[in-house]
Amino acid sequence: MVFKMSRAKAYASDFLAFVNASPTPYHVVDNAKKLLLNAGFLELKERDSWSGKVEKGKKYFLTRNGSSIIAFAVGNEWKRGNGIAIVGAHTDSPSLRLKPVSKKSSEGYLQVGVELYGGGLWHTWFDRDLSIAGRVYVSENGKLVPKLIKINKPILRIPTLAIHLDRDANTKFEFNKESQLFPIAGLAEEILNKSETSEIPPVEEQPSFQPLASMNDRHHPKVIALIAEAAGVPISAVRDFELVLYDTHTSTFGGISDEFIFSQRLDNQMMSYCAIRGLIDSLEAGNMLEGDSAIRLISCFDHEEIGSESAQGARSSFLPSIIRRLSGLSAIPAIDTSEDAAVTSRFYDETAIKSFLISADMAHAVHPNYSGKYDSTHRPQLNKGPVIKINANQRYSTNSPGILLVEEAAKISKTPLQLFVVRNDSSCGSTIGPALASLLGTRTLDLGNPQLSMHSIRETGGSADVEHACSLFGAYFNHYAMIEKTIFVD
C-alpha cells in the first residue's frame, strides 16, 4: 500500500522547517512572530494601553519574555462579553541547560556543566552531536539587548562508557545525573597549545566593582567566543545568557513512504505550530472574520514541562489579563472601555463562561513493542488524527460537551479523531488544560497528535497528522460561534 501525501506532506514539510529553526522557546516565539507578521498580524505590547488600537476585523499578537506568545483575530460582529475560541499549547521541551557557572574540566577534557530542565529521557542524550542555542544579552549602544543564537555545528557530546568497562550496560544503563551527564567540549591541552585567549575588555570598560565573577571565570572563554560570534558581537559585549543544548541532527521525514517524522521537540512544537497555522489558515479564505461574533485566539506558553508556574507560564496572569482586556473591548475603538475595572469585571465573567479552550499537547501513540502498557481499547495510532485525552481524575480536562464541540468541528474539516485513557495501573501525565480550566473557569478539552518516544531527544510522529491538526483548528476557529450555541451545558 502506498502512503498517499500531497497537501499533507506540504504541511509536514513546513513544520519540519519550523522545528529545525526552533531549538529553544525563544526561537519558537521568534519564528511564530515571522509567520504571523507574514500573515498580516499586527504586534501589540503588553505594557502599552490598547485603547483605540484593537479593532474588529483585525488580527494581532503579543509576547511575554520572548518565550510565550498570544495571537488573536477579532470577529467583525464581536460584542463585549462574547466568547473566545482558544487553542493553548506550550513552547518548551525537556532539555539540558547551561549552568550559571558552566566551566568544568576533568582528565584533560574541557566540560560544560548542565542543569536538567523538565522530565527528559536523559539516556537518549548520550552519544549525540550537540550544540547550544538560546538567548544572549549583550551590551549594544549603551543598552543591554537580547539576541537569539543557534550555533550550527556540533561542539558537545556526552559519551557513554564502553561496554568492556560496564558489562551490565545493556541490561541496566544507569548514570548519575550530577556527575556523569556533563558534555565534553574539547581538550584542555589543545586549547593551551593553540594559545587561544579570550578577548578582554579594555580597562576603562571594566567597573571597579563586579558583583559577580566575570564571564570568563564562569564559562570557558572558547565557549564565550563561539557565543559572541553567533551573536555577531565582540566577546566583551556578552553579559549573560540562557542557553540550552540541542541535537544538531535535523528533523526529517522517515519511514518507507515518508509516513513518519523523526524529530526532537515534537512535544510540543508540533501542536504550537499547528495552533499558529490553524489560526492563520482560518483567516486566509477571503474575509473569514465577516459575520463572526467571537475572537479567535492561540496562546503558546513557556515552562509547561516544569509546572507552568512562572511569569510566562500557563498558570501566570498572561492569558487571563489578555482575555480581561479583550472582554471589555467596545464596538467603537475610540471609546474602548477594556481598561475600565468595573466594566471589565462584568464582561470578563461573561466571556470566560462563553469561551472554550482546546489544550493542545502531544499524545501517546501505541508502541508496537510495549503494547501491554496501553489500555486495550484506547490505542491511538500515528496518522489517524488528533487524540482526545480523557482522565476521570482530571489530569486532563475533557468532558462530554467538549468532545461534542470538537467532534462537530472535525465533521466540518473531515478530520479523524481518536480517544485515549491511561490504564488504571499506570500513572498519567497532565497538561496546561487543568491549570487554565481552573484559572479561567472556561470549558476545556485536552487533545494532541499521537507520537512515540515522548521526551526523548529524538521522537517519532506521523507526517499526516500535522495537516489533521491544522485543519481541525481552522474549522474550530471558523465555526466556533455557531457550534457553541448548539451544545447546552449549565
Short mmCIF file of C-alpha atoms in Angstrom, two decimals:
data_model
loop_
_atom_site.label_atom_id
_atom_site.label_comp_id
_atom_site.label_asym_id
_atom_site.label_seq_id
_atom_site.Cartn_x
_atom_site.Cartn_y
_atom_site.Cartn_z
CA MET A 1 0.00 0.00 0.00
CA VAL A 2 1.39 3.40 -0.99
CA PHE A 3 1.05 6.04 1.68
CA LYS A 4 -0.56 8.97 -0.16
CA MET A 5 0.56 12.50 0.58
CA SER A 6 0.40 15.83 -1.15
CA ARG A 7 -1.20 18.59 0.84
CA ALA A 8 -0.40 16.63 3.99
CA LYS A 9 3.27 16.44 3.06
CA ALA A 10 3.39 20.17 2.39
CA TYR A 11 2.11 20.85 5.90
CA ALA A 12 4.61 18.40 7.35
CA SER A 13 7.47 19.96 5.36
CA ASP A 14 6.60 23.41 6.67
CA PHE A 15 6.55 22.04 10.19
CA LEU A 16 9.98 20.44 9.72
CA ALA A 17 11.38 23.82 8.67
CA PHE A 18 9.79 25.37 11.76
CA VAL A 19 11.13 22.85 14.27
CA ASN A 20 14.61 22.82 12.72
CA ALA A 21 14.76 26.59 13.14
CA SER A 22 13.45 26.48 16.73
CA PRO A 23 15.87 24.83 19.17
CA THR A 24 14.53 26.86 22.13
CA PRO A 25 11.26 28.50 23.24
CA TYR A 26 12.76 31.87 22.27
CA HIS A 27 13.22 30.65 18.72
CA VAL A 28 9.70 29.17 18.68
CA VAL A 29 8.25 32.57 19.52
CA ASP A 30 10.54 34.39 17.10
CA ASN A 31 9.56 32.08 14.24
CA ALA A 32 5.89 32.29 15.23
CA LYS A 33 6.15 36.08 15.01
CA LYS A 34 7.55 35.78 11.48
CA LEU A 35 4.63 33.58 10.41
CA LEU A 36 2.11 35.95 11.95
CA LEU A 37 3.68 39.12 10.51
CA ASN A 38 3.75 37.49 7.08
CA ALA A 39 0.02 36.77 7.50
CA GLY A 40 -0.75 40.42 8.28
CA PHE A 41 -0.94 40.31 12.07
CA LEU A 42 -0.01 43.48 13.95
CA GLU A 43 2.22 43.43 17.04
CA LEU A 44 0.98 44.84 20.34
CA LYS A 45 2.95 45.48 23.51
CA GLU A 46 1.53 44.24 26.79
CA ARG A 47 2.87 47.27 28.64
CA ASP A 48 1.06 49.75 26.35
CA SER A 49 -2.51 50.98 26.51
CA TRP A 50 -4.67 49.27 23.89
CA SER A 51 -7.35 51.93 23.93
CA GLY A 52 -8.29 52.68 20.33
CA LYS A 53 -5.71 50.21 18.96
CA VAL A 54 -7.62 46.92 18.80
CA GLU A 55 -10.36 46.88 16.18
CA LYS A 56 -12.92 44.42 14.94
CA GLY A 57 -11.95 42.57 11.80
CA LYS A 58 -8.22 42.79 12.51
CA LYS A 59 -5.57 40.47 13.91
CA TYR A 60 -2.83 40.96 16.49
CA PHE A 61 -0.15 39.27 18.58
CA LEU A 62 1.99 39.99 21.62
CA THR A 63 4.73 38.22 23.54
CA ARG A 64 5.91 37.88 27.12
CA ASN A 65 9.57 37.23 27.98
CA GLY A 66 10.22 36.36 24.36
CA SER A 67 9.23 32.76 25.14
CA SER A 68 5.41 32.91 25.27
CA ILE A 69 3.09 34.33 22.63
CA ILE A 70 -0.61 35.10 22.23
CA ALA A 71 -2.20 35.88 18.86
CA PHE A 72 -5.83 36.71 18.17
CA ALA A 73 -8.25 37.88 15.50
CA VAL A 74 -11.39 39.87 16.36
CA GLY A 75 -14.62 38.96 14.57
CA ASN A 76 -16.49 41.74 12.78
CA GLU A 77 -19.59 41.05 14.90
CA TRP A 78 -17.73 40.92 18.22
CA LYS A 79 -19.54 42.41 21.21
CA ARG A 80 -18.33 42.86 24.76
CA GLY A 81 -18.80 39.68 26.77
CA ASN A 82 -18.85 37.38 23.75
CA GLY A 83 -16.92 34.11 23.71
CA ILE A 84 -13.36 33.38 22.61
CA ALA A 85 -12.26 30.25 20.75
CA ILE A 86 -8.86 29.38 22.24
CA VAL A 87 -6.15 26.88 21.39
CA GLY A 88 -3.41 26.66 24.01
CA ALA A 89 -0.05 24.93 23.62
CA HIS A 90 3.47 25.21 25.03
CA THR A 91 6.80 26.23 23.54
CA ASP A 92 9.21 24.35 25.82
CA SER A 93 10.59 20.80 25.75
CA PRO A 94 12.83 18.83 28.12
CA SER A 95 16.42 19.91 27.66
CA LEU A 96 19.82 20.39 29.24
CA ARG A 97 20.59 23.97 30.17
CA LEU A 98 24.00 25.53 30.76
CA LYS A 99 24.58 26.21 34.44
CA PRO A 100 25.30 29.79 35.59
CA VAL A 101 28.86 28.60 36.21
CA SER A 102 29.46 26.03 33.49
CA LYS A 103 33.26 25.88 33.39
CA LYS A 104 34.41 22.36 34.22
CA SER A 105 37.33 20.11 33.37
CA SER A 106 38.35 16.55 34.13
CA GLU A 107 41.14 14.24 32.98
CA GLY A 108 42.33 16.73 30.38
CA TYR A 109 38.86 17.37 28.91
CA LEU A 110 37.07 20.68 28.87
CA GLN A 111 33.49 20.09 30.04
CA VAL A 112 30.33 22.13 30.34
CA GLY A 113 28.11 22.00 33.41
CA VAL A 114 24.44 21.49 32.59
CA GLU A 115 21.19 21.51 34.55
CA LEU A 116 18.21 19.27 33.84
CA TYR A 117 15.09 21.03 32.53
CA GLY A 118 11.89 19.02 32.72
CA GLY A 119 11.50 15.26 32.72
CA GLY A 120 13.56 14.10 29.78
CA LEU A 121 14.58 10.61 28.79
CA TRP A 122 18.13 11.61 29.62
CA HIS A 123 19.82 8.42 28.46
CA THR A 124 18.87 9.37 24.90
CA TRP A 125 21.17 12.41 25.13
CA PHE A 126 24.28 10.24 25.25
CA ASP A 127 26.42 9.97 22.10
CA ARG A 128 24.54 12.72 20.27
CA ASP A 129 26.12 15.57 18.30
CA LEU A 130 25.10 18.50 20.47
CA SER A 131 25.35 22.26 20.21
CA ILE A 132 23.95 25.26 22.07
CA ALA A 133 21.23 27.82 21.37
CA GLY A 134 19.16 30.37 23.23
CA ARG A 135 19.01 33.99 24.31
CA VAL A 136 22.10 36.12 24.93
CA TYR A 137 22.11 39.58 26.49
CA VAL A 138 24.75 41.86 25.04
CA SER A 139 25.93 45.44 25.50
CA GLU A 140 24.96 47.49 22.46
CA ASN A 141 24.98 51.27 22.17
CA GLY A 142 24.79 51.72 25.92
CA LYS A 143 21.89 49.29 26.34
CA LEU A 144 21.54 45.64 27.26
CA VAL A 145 19.63 43.91 24.48
CA PRO A 146 18.71 40.26 23.78
CA LYS A 147 19.93 38.35 20.74
CA LEU A 148 18.99 34.83 19.72
CA ILE A 149 21.77 32.44 18.78
CA LYS A 150 21.96 28.95 17.32
CA ILE A 151 25.46 27.55 16.88
CA ASN A 152 25.11 25.39 13.78
CA LYS A 153 27.82 22.85 14.41
CA PRO A 154 28.31 20.03 16.92
CA ILE A 155 30.54 21.21 19.74
CA LEU A 156 29.45 19.00 22.65
CA ARG A 157 28.95 15.30 23.32
CA ILE A 158 28.03 13.17 26.33
CA PRO A 159 29.98 9.95 25.74
CA THR A 160 28.80 6.61 27.05
CA LEU A 161 31.12 4.21 28.85
CA ALA A 162 32.41 1.36 26.68
CA ILE A 163 30.67 -1.99 27.09
CA HIS A 164 34.03 -3.51 28.07
CA LEU A 165 34.03 -1.36 31.21
CA ASP A 166 30.37 -1.90 32.08
CA ARG A 167 29.16 -5.37 31.13
CA ASP A 168 25.69 -4.67 32.58
CA ALA A 169 25.06 -1.63 30.38
CA ASN A 170 22.70 -3.46 28.02
CA THR A 171 20.52 -4.72 30.86
CA LYS A 172 20.70 -1.79 33.24
CA PHE A 173 22.02 1.52 31.95
CA GLU A 174 22.37 3.79 34.98
CA PHE A 175 24.20 7.07 35.46
CA ASN A 176 24.44 9.87 37.98
CA LYS A 177 22.70 12.97 36.63
CA GLU A 178 25.02 15.31 38.51
CA SER A 179 28.41 13.77 37.81
CA GLN A 180 28.02 11.68 34.63
CA LEU A 181 25.85 13.84 32.37
CA PHE A 182 28.40 16.58 31.65
CA PRO A 183 29.29 17.01 27.96
CA ILE A 184 32.85 17.22 26.74
CA ALA A 185 33.65 20.36 24.75
CA GLY A 186 37.32 19.91 23.85
CA LEU A 187 40.79 19.07 25.12
CA ALA A 188 42.43 21.41 27.60
CA GLU A 189 45.87 20.72 26.14
CA GLU A 190 44.64 21.56 22.63
CA ILE A 191 43.43 24.95 23.81
CA LEU A 192 46.70 25.65 25.62
CA ASN A 193 48.84 24.59 22.67
CA LYS A 194 46.98 26.98 20.39
CA SER A 195 47.45 29.78 22.95
CA GLU A 196 43.92 30.90 22.29
CA THR A 197 42.94 33.53 24.82
CA SER A 198 39.64 35.29 25.17
CA GLU A 199 39.24 38.91 24.29
CA ILE A 200 39.48 41.07 27.42
CA PRO A 201 37.58 44.37 27.59
CA PRO A 202 39.72 47.50 27.83
CA VAL A 203 40.49 48.53 31.38
CA GLU A 204 38.32 51.64 31.18
CA GLU A 205 35.25 49.45 30.39
CA GLN A 206 35.72 47.26 33.45
CA PRO A 207 33.91 48.53 36.53
CA SER A 208 35.90 48.86 39.73
CA PHE A 209 33.46 46.54 41.48
CA GLN A 210 31.91 43.45 39.86
CA PRO A 211 29.11 41.81 41.89
CA LEU A 212 29.55 38.51 40.04
CA ALA A 213 32.58 36.67 38.81
CA SER A 214 33.48 37.57 35.22
CA MET A 215 32.04 35.62 32.30
CA ASN A 216 35.50 34.18 31.61
CA ASP A 217 35.69 32.90 35.17
CA ARG A 218 32.25 31.32 34.97
CA HIS A 219 32.45 29.80 31.50
CA HIS A 220 35.19 28.55 29.20
CA PRO A 221 36.49 31.53 27.18
CA LYS A 222 36.36 29.48 23.99
CA VAL A 223 32.66 28.80 24.55
CA ILE A 224 32.03 32.50 25.11
CA ALA A 225 33.92 33.24 21.90
CA LEU A 226 31.58 30.95 19.96
CA ILE A 227 28.55 32.59 21.59
CA ALA A 228 29.82 36.07 20.72
CA GLU A 229 30.49 35.02 17.13
CA ALA A 230 26.98 33.62 16.79
CA ALA A 231 25.51 36.82 18.25
CA GLY A 232 27.63 38.99 15.97
CA VAL A 233 29.18 40.98 18.82
CA PRO A 234 32.62 41.34 20.43
CA ILE A 235 33.37 38.89 23.21
CA SER A 236 33.44 41.76 25.70
CA ALA A 237 29.79 42.59 24.84
CA VAL A 238 28.43 39.25 26.12
CA ARG A 239 26.87 39.94 29.52
CA ASP A 240 24.66 36.94 30.30
CA PHE A 241 22.73 34.17 28.59
CA GLU A 242 20.08 31.45 28.84
CA LEU A 243 21.32 28.63 26.66
CA VAL A 244 20.28 25.02 26.18
CA LEU A 245 21.77 22.05 24.38
CA TYR A 246 20.15 20.73 21.23
CA ASP A 247 20.76 17.88 18.79
CA THR A 248 22.33 19.14 15.56
CA HIS A 249 20.85 16.18 13.66
CA THR A 250 17.98 17.83 11.80
CA SER A 251 14.36 16.73 11.94
CA THR A 252 13.31 14.77 8.87
CA PHE A 253 10.76 12.53 7.21
CA GLY A 254 11.15 8.84 7.96
CA GLY A 255 9.62 5.51 7.10
CA ILE A 256 9.37 3.64 3.81
CA SER A 257 6.83 6.12 2.42
CA ASP A 258 7.73 9.21 4.48
CA GLU A 259 4.84 8.43 6.80
CA PHE A 260 6.87 9.33 9.89
CA ILE A 261 8.55 12.43 11.25
CA PHE A 262 11.76 11.78 13.17
CA SER A 263 12.46 14.85 15.25
CA GLN A 264 13.36 16.40 18.54
CA ARG A 265 10.85 18.60 20.39
CA LEU A 266 7.68 17.19 18.80
CA ASP A 267 6.31 17.67 22.31
CA ASN A 268 5.20 20.32 21.97
CA GLN A 269 6.37 22.26 18.96
CA MET A 270 4.10 20.26 16.67
CA MET A 271 0.99 21.47 18.49
CA SER A 272 2.34 25.02 18.81
CA TYR A 273 2.93 25.10 15.07
CA CYS A 274 -0.49 23.61 14.31
CA ALA A 275 -2.21 26.16 16.57
CA ILE A 276 -0.46 29.05 14.82
CA ARG A 277 -1.01 27.62 11.36
CA GLY A 278 -4.63 26.75 12.11
CA LEU A 279 -5.33 30.34 13.17
CA ILE A 280 -3.64 31.75 10.07
CA ASP A 281 -5.41 29.28 7.76
CA SER A 282 -8.79 30.17 9.26
CA LEU A 283 -8.34 33.75 8.06
CA GLU A 284 -6.99 33.17 4.56
CA ALA A 285 -10.11 32.33 2.52
CA GLY A 286 -11.34 35.86 1.98
CA ASN A 287 -12.60 37.86 4.94
CA MET A 288 -13.36 34.96 7.28
CA LEU A 289 -13.97 37.36 10.18
CA GLU A 290 -17.06 38.72 8.43
CA GLY A 291 -20.11 37.75 10.46
CA ASP A 292 -18.01 36.19 13.24
CA SER A 293 -19.13 37.22 16.73
CA ALA A 294 -16.18 35.56 18.51
CA ILE A 295 -12.47 36.17 18.93
CA ARG A 296 -10.04 33.50 17.71
CA LEU A 297 -7.01 33.17 19.94
CA ILE A 298 -3.93 30.99 20.31
CA SER A 299 -1.69 31.03 23.38
CA CYS A 300 1.67 29.25 23.45
CA PHE A 301 3.30 29.23 26.88
CA ASP A 302 6.76 28.56 28.21
CA HIS A 303 7.54 26.33 31.22
CA GLU A 304 4.81 23.69 30.86
CA GLU A 305 7.40 20.96 31.31
CA ILE A 306 8.22 22.24 34.80
CA GLY A 307 4.71 23.01 36.05
CA SER A 308 3.80 26.29 34.30
CA GLU A 309 4.41 28.34 37.45
CA SER A 310 6.29 31.34 36.10
CA ALA A 311 5.54 34.83 34.83
CA GLN A 312 5.19 33.43 31.32
CA GLY A 313 3.71 30.02 32.12
CA ALA A 314 0.10 28.90 31.71
CA ARG A 315 -0.57 29.49 35.42
CA SER A 316 0.53 33.12 35.12
CA SER A 317 -1.54 36.26 34.50
CA PHE A 318 -0.67 36.28 30.79
CA LEU A 319 -3.81 34.75 29.28
CA PRO A 320 -6.28 35.99 31.94
CA SER A 321 -5.00 39.56 31.55
CA ILE A 322 -5.37 39.45 27.76
CA ILE A 323 -8.88 37.98 27.98
CA ARG A 324 -9.76 40.67 30.53
CA ARG A 325 -8.63 43.41 28.15
CA LEU A 326 -10.43 41.85 25.19
CA SER A 327 -13.66 41.06 27.02
CA GLY A 328 -14.40 44.74 27.57
CA LEU A 329 -13.46 45.74 24.04
CA SER A 330 -16.04 48.24 22.79
CA ALA A 331 -17.56 48.18 19.34
CA ILE A 332 -16.17 51.69 18.95
CA PRO A 333 -12.38 51.66 19.46
CA ALA A 334 -12.26 55.40 20.18
CA ILE A 335 -14.25 54.84 23.38
CA ASP A 336 -12.79 51.45 24.22
CA THR A 337 -13.57 50.59 27.85
CA SER A 338 -11.41 47.48 28.11
CA GLU A 339 -9.30 49.13 30.81
CA ASP A 340 -12.22 50.25 32.98
CA ALA A 341 -12.13 47.95 36.02
CA ALA A 342 -15.89 47.84 36.70
CA VAL A 343 -16.83 47.21 33.09
CA THR A 344 -14.04 44.70 32.62
CA SER A 345 -15.09 42.62 35.63
CA ARG A 346 -18.63 42.23 34.31
CA PHE A 347 -17.74 41.34 30.75
CA TYR A 348 -14.75 39.17 31.72
CA ASP A 349 -17.07 36.80 33.60
CA GLU A 350 -19.42 36.60 30.62
CA THR A 351 -16.59 36.00 28.16
CA ALA A 352 -14.98 33.29 30.29
CA ILE A 353 -18.14 31.21 30.51
CA LYS A 354 -18.90 31.59 26.79
CA SER A 355 -15.37 30.65 25.72
CA PHE A 356 -13.76 27.29 25.02
CA LEU A 357 -10.15 26.14 25.29
CA ILE A 358 -8.50 23.32 23.39
CA SER A 359 -5.41 22.39 25.37
CA ALA A 360 -3.18 21.11 22.56
CA ASP A 361 -0.36 18.87 23.78
CA MET A 362 1.08 15.77 22.15
CA ALA A 363 -0.43 12.37 22.99
CA HIS A 364 0.90 8.83 23.28
CA ALA A 365 0.65 6.57 20.24
CA VAL A 366 0.51 2.84 20.89
CA HIS A 367 4.02 1.35 20.90
CA PRO A 368 4.32 -1.91 18.92
CA ASN A 369 6.95 -3.32 21.29
CA TYR A 370 5.23 -2.28 24.53
CA SER A 371 1.54 -2.66 23.72
CA GLY A 372 0.88 -4.02 27.21
CA LYS A 373 1.44 -0.52 28.61
CA TYR A 374 -1.76 0.73 26.96
CA ASP A 375 -5.44 0.29 27.71
CA SER A 376 -6.73 -2.47 25.45
CA THR A 377 -9.45 -0.32 23.85
CA HIS A 378 -7.64 3.05 23.72
CA ARG A 379 -4.62 2.68 21.46
CA PRO A 380 -4.02 5.77 19.29
CA GLN A 381 -2.16 5.27 16.03
CA LEU A 382 0.06 7.59 14.02
CA ASN A 383 -1.58 9.37 11.08
CA LYS A 384 -5.08 8.54 12.33
CA GLY A 385 -5.77 12.05 13.60
CA PRO A 386 -5.60 14.05 16.85
CA VAL A 387 -6.19 12.22 20.11
CA ILE A 388 -8.79 13.42 22.63
CA LYS A 389 -7.32 12.72 26.06
CA ILE A 390 -9.63 11.79 28.94
CA ASN A 391 -8.92 11.18 32.61
CA ALA A 392 -11.52 10.67 35.35
CA ASN A 393 -9.18 12.29 37.89
CA GLN A 394 -8.95 15.48 35.83
CA ARG A 395 -5.34 15.13 34.81
CA TYR A 396 -6.97 16.06 31.51
CA SER A 397 -9.94 18.47 31.45
CA THR A 398 -12.02 16.77 28.77
CA ASN A 399 -15.75 16.19 29.28
CA SER A 400 -18.71 15.27 27.06
CA PRO A 401 -19.73 18.81 25.95
CA GLY A 402 -16.15 19.42 24.90
CA ILE A 403 -15.94 16.18 22.96
CA LEU A 404 -19.15 17.03 21.13
CA LEU A 405 -17.93 20.53 20.25
CA VAL A 406 -14.63 19.30 18.85
CA GLU A 407 -16.40 16.44 17.06
CA GLU A 408 -18.61 18.96 15.24
CA ALA A 409 -15.54 20.92 14.11
CA ALA A 410 -13.93 17.64 12.99
CA LYS A 411 -17.00 16.80 10.90
CA ILE A 412 -16.66 20.11 9.07
CA SER A 413 -12.93 19.64 8.43
CA LYS A 414 -13.27 15.88 7.83
CA THR A 415 -10.59 15.23 10.44
CA PRO A 416 -10.41 11.77 12.06
CA LEU A 417 -10.22 11.75 15.85
CA GLN A 418 -9.07 9.18 18.41
CA LEU A 419 -9.67 8.65 22.14
CA PHE A 420 -7.16 7.90 24.87
CA VAL A 421 -7.20 6.99 28.55
CA VAL A 422 -4.34 5.51 30.57
CA ARG A 423 -4.51 2.10 32.17
CA ASN A 424 -5.77 2.01 35.75
CA ASP A 425 -2.40 0.68 36.87
CA SER A 426 -0.45 3.44 35.11
CA SER A 427 0.40 6.98 36.10
CA CYS A 428 -0.99 9.81 33.97
CA GLY A 429 0.72 12.96 32.81
CA SER A 430 -1.00 16.32 32.63
CA THR A 431 -1.11 19.49 30.53
CA ILE A 432 -1.90 23.19 30.72
CA GLY A 433 -5.56 22.19 30.36
CA PRO A 434 -6.48 21.62 34.03
CA ALA A 435 -4.44 24.65 35.12
CA LEU A 436 -6.19 27.01 32.72
CA ALA A 437 -9.62 25.45 33.27
CA SER A 438 -9.40 26.17 36.99
CA LEU A 439 -7.79 29.59 36.46
CA LEU A 440 -10.29 30.85 33.90
CA GLY A 441 -13.43 28.82 34.61
CA THR A 442 -13.56 28.13 30.87
CA ARG A 443 -14.73 24.86 29.32
CA THR A 444 -11.68 22.89 28.25
CA LEU A 445 -10.70 19.81 26.26
CA ASP A 446 -7.29 18.14 26.09
CA LEU A 447 -6.16 16.96 22.68
CA GLY A 448 -2.92 16.29 20.81
CA ASN A 449 -1.34 14.49 17.90
CA PRO A 450 -0.04 10.98 18.70
CA GLN A 451 3.68 10.29 18.95
CA LEU A 452 6.21 7.69 20.10
CA SER A 453 9.19 8.22 22.42
CA MET A 454 7.80 11.31 24.15
CA HIS A 455 10.55 13.30 25.92
CA SER A 456 13.34 11.51 24.06
CA ILE A 457 15.90 13.64 22.24
CA ARG A 458 14.52 12.02 19.06
CA GLU A 459 10.76 11.45 18.91
CA THR A 460 8.53 9.94 16.23
CA GLY A 461 5.28 11.36 14.92
CA GLY A 462 3.01 10.88 11.92
CA SER A 463 3.59 13.17 8.94
CA ALA A 464 -0.12 13.26 8.01
CA ASP A 465 -1.13 14.38 11.49
CA VAL A 466 0.25 17.90 11.02
CA GLU A 467 -2.42 18.62 8.43
CA HIS A 468 -5.03 16.83 10.54
CA ALA A 469 -4.49 19.18 13.49
CA CYS A 470 -4.18 22.33 11.35
CA SER A 471 -7.44 21.54 9.55
CA LEU A 472 -9.25 20.79 12.80
CA PHE A 473 -8.11 24.03 14.42
CA GLY A 474 -9.04 26.02 11.31
CA ALA A 475 -12.58 24.63 11.33
CA TYR A 476 -12.85 25.18 15.08
CA PHE A 477 -11.92 28.84 14.72
CA ASN A 478 -14.17 29.44 11.72
CA HIS A 479 -17.27 27.80 13.19
CA TYR A 480 -16.94 28.14 16.96
CA ALA A 481 -19.58 30.84 17.38
CA MET A 482 -22.11 28.71 15.52
CA ILE A 483 -21.23 25.35 17.12
CA GLU A 484 -21.08 26.70 20.69
CA LYS A 485 -24.72 27.76 20.61
CA THR A 486 -25.89 24.23 19.82
CA ILE A 487 -24.31 22.46 22.82
CA PHE A 488 -26.10 23.15 26.08
CA VAL A 489 -24.41 22.92 29.47
CA ASP A 490 -25.25 24.70 32.73
#
